[in-house]
Amino acid sequence: MDILYTKPSITDLEISYVNDAVSTGWGKKCYNYINKFESEFAKYIGTKYAISTSSCTGALEMGLRALDFENNDEIILADINWIATVAPVIRTNARPVFVDIKENTWCIDPNKIESSITNKTKAIIATHLYGSLVNIDKLMYICEKYGLYLIEDSAEAIGSIYKGKKAGSMGDFGVFSFHGTKTITTGEGGMFVTNNKEIYERVLNFSNHGRCIGESKQFWSSMIGYKYKMSNMQAALGCAQLERIDELVTRKISIFNMYKEILSSNSLLHLNAELESTRNSYWMPTVVFNKELNLNKDKILSKFVENNIDARVFFYPLTMLPMFNEKRENEVAYDIHNRAINLPSYHDLTYEQICKVCSIVNELSEK
Ligand SMILES: *Cc1c(COP(=O)(O)O)cnc(C)c1O
């Protein structure tokens, strides 16, 4: 591939922190980078608490477990999502209810939520897809009206802002991913954040194999918990990336703006939306081609591959997967996913490379 789809930005700072962690971060210092990463992360997002994890999936699973769902309790989420958003729902014995997305943000459509609420509904998971924010005000209104928890899957939205508040800081809890494809990375890794002391303490107890805060006996677990921890070496990488967060997010935004400007003369497609009073951190610049072009995932992807450009298809509706029941009523999700593609957007991508990607996008949209 001449042009990759994602790749982390690793500088001397990351290398020096990881070198330090691997050479000296043991014994008494074995949690230093972990503690620093958690407190700096909480400060950046604007929450009271943060717990680092081995993945975002693990953070979400522990958070859901802390909310104590019963068998068949229902959790609402958008049909367009990565599998990681729904897998923990199933593992905590709740039942996912898939709602359609909005045409412009590709996030859950708040106007289609209420008709899916039953007396078993307990929570809504709001995924800020590709950095685009869900309408938090509307979701909060619904959650208050029906007594539901609001969970923010912010894996793709670090640096996105809704009316002055960071994605992940507004719900009952938020989760983040530091997988190698995400805006900041620790290789694999995640973070759980909340302002709720009770939820924080429950997740902390879970995350420590059920050894509870204040327990004085060594090796004493009072329940079955999890081992979804981040290592000090990964946290060192995270600390360096977090120091560079403004630079990394700004670059994502400027890459998106270059795509937007170059493609502005093409009226047969649309790109990620940025709604009023929000800042989209544009994790993935994405093109949705107009319907009349009769494109599909295979056609779009093979054109990119032919030109040695690595691109990724838009997520499938989760209800298309064999584990779930098809839900074609989610018509926006079923329509858009097949004519959309994520474009390359890594930090060191050049203007010339962006131009080349745009020329392929334009070729695809010639009628
Ligand atoms: C990447 C991603 C996850 C999972 O992150 P991991 O760290 O790989 O577990 C969850 N939700 C969304 C929306 C994601 O994009």
PDB file of C-alpha atoms and ligand atoms in Angstrom, residues 53-60 81-86 127-130 153-156 175-179 181-182 188-191 283 315, ligand 1:
ATOM      1  CA  THR A  53      -7.902  -0.720  31.088  1.00  0.00           C
ATOM      2  CA  SER A  54      -6.515  -3.200  28.584  1.00  0.00           C
ATOM      3  CA  SER A  55      -9.153  -2.156  26.043  1.00  0.00           C
ATOM      4  CA  CYS A  56     -12.214  -0.010  25.568  1.00  0.00           C
ATOM      5  CA  THR A  57     -14.253  -3.204  25.299  1.00  0.00           C
ATOM      6  CA  GLY A  58     -13.099  -4.173  28.807  1.00  0.00           C
ATOM      7  CA  ALA A  59     -13.855  -0.698  30.172  1.00  0.00           C
ATOM      8  CA  LEU A  60     -17.383  -0.885  28.762  1.00  0.00           C
ATOM      9  CA  ASN A  81     -21.518   0.523  15.556  1.00  0.00           C
ATOM     10  CA  TRP A  82     -18.355  -1.467  15.952  1.00  0.00           C
ATOM     11  CA  ILE A  83     -18.996  -4.934  17.431  1.00  0.00           C
ATOM     12  CA  ALA A  84     -17.130  -3.849  20.587  1.00  0.00           C
ATOM     13  CA  THR A  85     -20.064  -1.666  21.614  1.00  0.00           C
ATOM     14  CA  VAL A  86     -22.542  -4.522  21.676  1.00  0.00           C
ATOM     15  CA  THR A 127     -21.512   6.172  20.273  1.00  0.00           C
ATOM     16  CA  HIS A 128     -19.929   9.314  18.864  1.00  0.00           C
ATOM     17  CA  LEU A 129     -19.290   7.742  15.485  1.00  0.00           C
ATOM     18  CA  TYR A 130     -16.070   8.722  13.710  1.00  0.00           C
ATOM     19  CA  ASP A 153     -18.805   5.160  23.834  1.00  0.00           C
ATOM     20  CA  SER A 154     -16.186   7.768  23.022  1.00  0.00           C
ATOM     21  CA  ALA A 155     -13.644   5.368  21.523  1.00  0.00           C
ATOM     22  CA  GLU A 156     -13.695   7.376  18.302  1.00  0.00           C
ATOM     23  CA  VAL A 175     -15.174   4.806  27.648  1.00  0.00           C
ATOM     24  CA  PHE A 176     -12.198   5.370  25.345  1.00  0.00           C
ATOM     25  CA  SER A 177      -9.945   3.202  23.196  1.00  0.00           C
ATOM     26  CA  PHE A 178      -6.208   3.470  22.608  1.00  0.00           C
ATOM     27  CA  HIS A 179      -6.052   0.775  19.958  1.00  0.00           C
ATOM     28  CA  THR A 181      -5.940   2.913  14.930  1.00  0.00           C
ATOM     29  CA  LYS A 182      -7.303   5.483  17.364  1.00  0.00           C
ATOM     30  CA  GLU A 188      -3.971  -1.786  22.929  1.00  0.00           C
ATOM     31  CA  GLY A 189      -5.689  -0.066  25.809  1.00  0.00           C
ATOM     32  CA  GLY A 190      -8.694   1.826  27.059  1.00  0.00           C
ATOM     33  CA  MET A 191     -10.037   4.140  29.732  1.00  0.00           C
ATOM     34  CA  TRP A 283     -11.260  10.461  13.824  1.00  0.00           C
ATOM     35  CA  PHE A 315     -19.439  -0.282   9.582  1.00  0.00           C
TER      36      PHE A 315
HETATM   37  C1  LIG B   1     -12.365   0.906  18.693  1.00  0.00           C
HETATM   38  C2  LIG B   1     -13.734   0.933  19.262  1.00  0.00           C
HETATM   39  C3  LIG B   1     -14.075   0.207  20.402  1.00  0.00           C
HETATM   40  C4  LIG B   1     -13.201  -0.820  21.019  1.00  0.00           C
HETATM   41  O1  LIG B   1     -11.967  -0.444  21.421  1.00  0.00           O
HETATM   42  P1  LIG B   1     -10.925  -1.550  21.906  1.00  0.00           P
HETATM   43  O2  LIG B   1      -9.921  -0.754  22.659  1.00  0.00           O
HETATM   44  O3  LIG B   1     -10.409  -2.190  20.666  1.00  0.00           O
HETATM   45  O4  LIG B   1     -11.663  -2.511  22.778  1.00  0.00           O
HETATM   46  C5  LIG B   1     -15.330   0.382  20.945  1.00  0.00           C
HETATM   47  N1  LIG B   1     -16.232   1.191  20.388  1.00  0.00           N
HETATM   48  C6  LIG B   1     -15.968   1.876  19.285  1.00  0.00           C
HETATM   49  C7  LIG B   1     -17.003   2.787  18.726  1.00  0.00           C
HETATM   50  C8  LIG B   1     -14.712   1.752  18.665  1.00  0.00           C
HETATM   51  O5  LIG B   1     -14.454   2.426  17.533  1.00  0.00           O
END
